[in-house]
mmCIF file with all atom_site columns, C-alpha atoms in Angstrom:
data_model
loop_
_atom_site.group_PDB
_atom_site.id
_atom_site.type_symbol
_atom_site.label_atom_id
_atom_site.label_alt_id
_atom_site.label_comp_id
_atom_site.label_asym_id
_atom_site.label_entity_id
_atom_site.label_seq_id
_atom_site.pdbx_PDB_ins_code
_atom_site.Cartn_x
_atom_site.Cartn_y
_atom_site.Cartn_z
_atom_site.occupancy
_atom_site.B_iso_or_equiv
_atom_site.pdbx_formal_charge
_atom_site.auth_seq_id
_atom_site.auth_comp_id
_atom_site.auth_asym_id
_atom_site.auth_atom_id
_atom_site.pdbx_PDB_model_num
ATOM 1  C CA . MET Z 1 1  ? 99.762  98.335  83.199  1.00 93.00 ? 1  MET Z CA 1
ATOM 2  C CA . ILE Z 1 2  ? 101.373 99.194  86.602  1.00 96.00 ? 2  ILE Z CA 1
ATOM 3  C CA . THR Z 1 3  ? 104.404 101.461 86.936  1.00 95.00 ? 3  THR Z CA 1
ATOM 4  C CA . THR Z 1 4  ? 106.568 103.438 89.526  1.00 95.00 ? 4  THR Z CA 1
ATOM 5  C CA . GLY Z 1 5  ? 104.511 106.408 89.503  1.00 96.00 ? 5  GLY Z CA 1
ATOM 6  C CA . LYS Z 1 6  ? 101.379 104.751 90.174  1.00 97.00 ? 6  LYS Z CA 1
ATOM 7  C CA . ILE Z 1 7  ? 103.078 102.465 93.026  1.00 97.00 ? 7  ILE Z CA 1
ATOM 8  C CA . ALA Z 1 8  ? 104.360 105.270 94.879  1.00 97.00 ? 8  ALA Z CA 1
ATOM 9  C CA . ILE Z 1 9  ? 100.699 107.145 94.721  1.00 98.00 ? 9  ILE Z CA 1
ATOM 10 C CA . PHE Z 1 10 ? 99.353  103.869 95.750  1.00 97.00 ? 10 PHE Z CA 1
ATOM 11 C CA . LYS Z 1 11 ? 101.936 104.074 98.968  1.00 97.00 ? 11 LYS Z CA 1
ATOM 12 C CA . LYS Z 1 12 ? 101.565 107.586 99.432  1.00 97.00 ? 12 LYS Z CA 1
ATOM 13 C CA . TYR Z 1 13 ? 97.648  107.060 100.593 1.00 97.00 ? 13 TYR Z CA 1
ATOM 14 C CA . ALA Z 1 14 ? 98.740  103.769 102.572 1.00 97.00 ? 14 ALA Z CA 1
ATOM 15 C CA . GLY Z 1 15 ? 96.372  101.459 99.650  1.00 96.00 ? 15 GLY Z CA 1
ATOM 16 C CA . ASP Z 1 16 ? 93.124  103.494 100.810 1.00 97.00 ? 16 ASP Z CA 1
ATOM 17 C CA . ILE Z 1 17 ? 91.567  104.258 97.876  1.00 97.00 ? 17 ILE Z CA 1
ATOM 18 C CA . ASP Z 1 18 ? 88.710  106.284 99.642  1.00 97.00 ? 18 ASP Z CA 1
ATOM 19 C CA . GLY Z 1 19 ? 91.410  108.671 101.174 1.00 96.00 ? 19 GLY Z CA 1
ATOM 20 C CA . TRP Z 1 20 ? 92.908  108.816 97.116  1.00 97.00 ? 20 TRP Z CA 1
ATOM 21 C CA . ALA Z 1 21 ? 89.273  109.913 96.232  1.00 95.00 ? 21 ALA Z CA 1
ATOM 22 C CA . ARG Z 1 22 ? 88.812  112.548 98.561  1.00 97.00 ? 22 ARG Z CA 1
ATOM 23 C CA . THR Z 1 23 ? 92.256  114.336 98.807  1.00 97.00 ? 23 THR Z CA 1
ATOM 24 C CA . ALA Z 1 24 ? 94.243  113.263 95.968  1.00 97.00 ? 24 ALA Z CA 1
ATOM 25 C CA . ALA Z 1 25 ? 95.507  116.292 93.566  1.00 96.00 ? 25 ALA Z CA 1
ATOM 26 C CA . ALA Z 1 26 ? 94.427  116.269 89.981  1.00 97.00 ? 26 ALA Z CA 1
ATOM 27 C CA . GLU Z 1 27 ? 97.688  114.698 88.540  1.00 97.00 ? 27 GLU Z CA 1
ATOM 28 C CA . GLU Z 1 28 ? 97.368  111.893 91.025  1.00 96.00 ? 28 GLU Z CA 1
ATOM 29 C CA . LYS Z 1 29 ? 93.558  110.956 89.901  1.00 96.00 ? 29 LYS Z CA 1
ATOM 30 C CA . ALA Z 1 30 ? 94.658  111.147 86.157  1.00 97.00 ? 30 ALA Z CA 1
ATOM 31 C CA . ALA Z 1 31 ? 97.906  109.068 86.763  1.00 97.00 ? 31 ALA Z CA 1
ATOM 32 C CA . ILE Z 1 32 ? 95.881  106.030 88.258  1.00 97.00 ? 32 ILE Z CA 1
ATOM 33 C CA . SER Z 1 33 ? 92.898  104.619 87.744  1.00 96.00 ? 33 SER Z CA 1
ATOM 34 C CA . ASP Z 1 34 ? 90.408  102.628 90.004  1.00 96.00 ? 34 ASP Z CA 1
ATOM 35 C CA . ALA Z 1 35 ? 91.111  99.387  88.175  1.00 96.00 ? 35 ALA Z CA 1
ATOM 36 C CA . ASP Z 1 36 ? 95.100  99.769  88.667  1.00 97.00 ? 36 ASP Z CA 1
ATOM 37 C CA . TRP Z 1 37 ? 94.376  100.424 92.005  1.00 97.00 ? 37 TRP Z CA 1
ATOM 38 C CA . TYR Z 1 38 ? 92.440  97.698  92.567  1.00 97.00 ? 38 TYR Z CA 1
ATOM 39 C CA . GLU Z 1 39 ? 95.091  95.400  90.781  1.00 97.00 ? 39 GLU Z CA 1
ATOM 40 C CA . ILE Z 1 40 ? 97.386  96.249  93.276  1.00 97.00 ? 40 ILE Z CA 1
ATOM 41 C CA . ASP Z 1 41 ? 95.458  95.897  95.931  1.00 97.00 ? 41 ASP Z CA 1
ATOM 42 C CA . GLY Z 1 42 ? 94.151  92.397  94.529  1.00 97.00 ? 42 GLY Z CA 1
ATOM 43 C CA . LEU Z 1 43 ? 97.760  91.187  93.985  1.00 97.00 ? 43 LEU Z CA 1
ATOM 44 C CA . ILE Z 1 44 ? 98.740  92.277  97.366  1.00 97.00 ? 44 ILE Z CA 1
ATOM 45 C CA . GLN Z 1 45 ? 95.171  90.039  99.104  1.00 96.00 ? 45 GLN Z CA 1
ATOM 46 C CA . ASP Z 1 46 ? 96.640  87.420  96.851  1.00 97.00 ? 46 ASP Z CA 1
ATOM 47 C CA . TYR Z 1 47 ? 100.026 86.950  97.621  1.00 96.00 ? 47 TYR Z CA 1
ATOM 48 C CA . ALA Z 1 48 ? 99.063  87.044  101.330 1.00 96.00 ? 48 ALA Z CA 1
ATOM 49 C CA . LEU Z 1 49 ? 96.601  84.056  100.663 1.00 96.00 ? 49 LEU Z CA 1
ATOM 50 C CA . VAL Z 1 50 ? 100.083 82.330  99.134  1.00 96.00 ? 50 VAL Z CA 1
ATOM 51 C CA . LYS Z 1 51 ? 102.174 83.225  101.858 1.00 95.00 ? 51 LYS Z CA 1
ATOM 52 C CA . LYS Z 1 52 ? 100.222 82.064  104.518 1.00 96.00 ? 52 LYS Z CA 1
ATOM 53 C CA . GLY Z 1 53 ? 99.934  78.693  102.701 1.00 96.00 ? 53 GLY Z CA 1
ATOM 54 C CA . LEU Z 1 54 ? 96.108  78.939  101.991 1.00 97.00 ? 54 LEU Z CA 1
ATOM 55 C CA . ALA Z 1 55 ? 96.464  78.659  98.027  1.00 96.00 ? 55 ALA Z CA 1
ATOM 56 C CA . SER Z 1 56 ? 97.460  75.806  95.603  1.00 97.00 ? 56 SER Z CA 1
ATOM 57 C CA . ALA Z 1 57 ? 100.865 76.012  93.673  1.00 97.00 ? 57 ALA Z CA 1
ATOM 58 C CA . ARG Z 1 58 ? 98.942  76.362  90.607  1.00 98.00 ? 58 ARG Z CA 1
ATOM 59 C CA . TYR Z 1 59 ? 97.457  79.594  92.409  1.00 97.00 ? 59 TYR Z CA 1
ATOM 60 C CA . ALA Z 1 60 ? 101.161 80.814  93.045  1.00 97.00 ? 60 ALA Z CA 1
ATOM 61 C CA . GLU Z 1 61 ? 102.383 80.477  89.734  1.00 97.00 ? 61 GLU Z CA 1
ATOM 62 C CA . LYS Z 1 62 ? 99.303  82.275  88.003  1.00 97.00 ? 62 LYS Z CA 1
ATOM 63 C CA . LEU Z 1 63 ? 99.602  84.556  90.682  1.00 96.00 ? 63 LEU Z CA 1
ATOM 64 C CA . GLU Z 1 64 ? 103.298 85.017  89.382  1.00 94.00 ? 64 GLU Z CA 1
ATOM 65 C CA . LEU Z 1 65 ? 102.245 85.633  85.591  1.00 94.00 ? 65 LEU Z CA 1
ATOM 66 C CA . ARG Z 1 66 ? 99.663  88.288  86.930  1.00 95.00 ? 66 ARG Z CA 1
ATOM 67 C CA . MET Z 1 67 ? 102.501 90.048  88.633  1.00 94.00 ? 67 MET Z CA 1
ATOM 68 C CA . GLN Z 1 68 ? 104.599 89.897  85.669  1.00 92.00 ? 68 GLN Z CA 1
ATOM 69 C CA . ASN Z 1 69 ? 101.841 91.176  83.070  1.00 94.00 ? 69 ASN Z CA 1
ATOM 70 C CA . ALA Z 1 70 ? 100.539 93.535  85.368  1.00 95.00 ? 70 ALA Z CA 1
ATOM 71 C CA . ALA Z 1 71 ? 104.453 95.511  85.272  1.00 93.00 ? 71 ALA Z CA 1
ATOM 72 C CA . PRO Z 1 72 ? 105.962 94.296  82.255  1.00 87.00 ? 72 PRO Z CA 1
ATOM 73 C CA . GLY Z 1 73 ? 109.163 96.699  82.867  1.00 87.00 ? 73 GLY Z CA 1
ATOM 74 C CA . SER Z 1 74 ? 111.919 95.359  85.132  1.00 90.00 ? 74 SER Z CA 1
ATOM 75 C CA . GLU Z 1 75 ? 112.104 98.443  87.345  1.00 93.00 ? 75 GLU Z CA 1
ATOM 76 C CA . ASP Z 1 76 ? 107.823 98.611  87.730  1.00 93.00 ? 76 ASP Z CA 1
ATOM 77 C CA . ALA Z 1 77 ? 108.315 94.851  88.272  1.00 93.00 ? 77 ALA Z CA 1
ATOM 78 C CA . ALA Z 1 78 ? 110.934 94.746  90.872  1.00 94.00 ? 78 ALA Z CA 1
ATOM 79 C CA . GLU Z 1 79 ? 109.195 97.885  92.246  1.00 94.00 ? 79 GLU Z CA 1
ATOM 80 C CA . LEU Z 1 80 ? 105.782 95.993  92.860  1.00 95.00 ? 80 LEU Z CA 1
ATOM 81 C CA . LYS Z 1 81 ? 107.348 92.656  93.578  1.00 93.00 ? 81 LYS Z CA 1
ATOM 82 C CA . ALA Z 1 82 ? 108.428 94.519  96.508  1.00 95.00 ? 82 ALA Z CA 1
ATOM 83 C CA . LEU Z 1 83 ? 105.455 96.361  97.609  1.00 96.00 ? 83 LEU Z CA 1
ATOM 84 C CA . ILE Z 1 84 ? 103.595 93.312  97.841  1.00 95.00 ? 84 ILE Z CA 1
ATOM 85 C CA . VAL Z 1 85 ? 105.881 91.571  99.148  1.00 93.00 ? 85 VAL Z CA 1
ATOM 86 C CA . GLN Z 1 86 ? 106.126 94.124  101.968 1.00 95.00 ? 86 GLN Z CA 1
ATOM 87 C CA . TRP Z 1 87 ? 102.321 94.633  102.322 1.00 94.00 ? 87 TRP Z CA 1
ATOM 88 C CA . ALA Z 1 88 ? 101.365 90.918  102.492 1.00 91.00 ? 88 ALA Z CA 1
#
């Protein structure tokens, strides 16, 4: 599950998982997993495909469901969507 805290860490390291792995504090490393990081990164990449018109309508629908499932809380979902739209 993606939370606003995980999104904040992702933003802090500008999506650079290597920078996070090398320099993050123990609390930050405990707060977000590699799988969470890759999920956020993958959602951004997939949204970029949709935004550029390189994906089908069905793909876009599935992406929307993935985003909803990744961050089920309304505040978390809004923050995740904002990040994805801004970074894609």
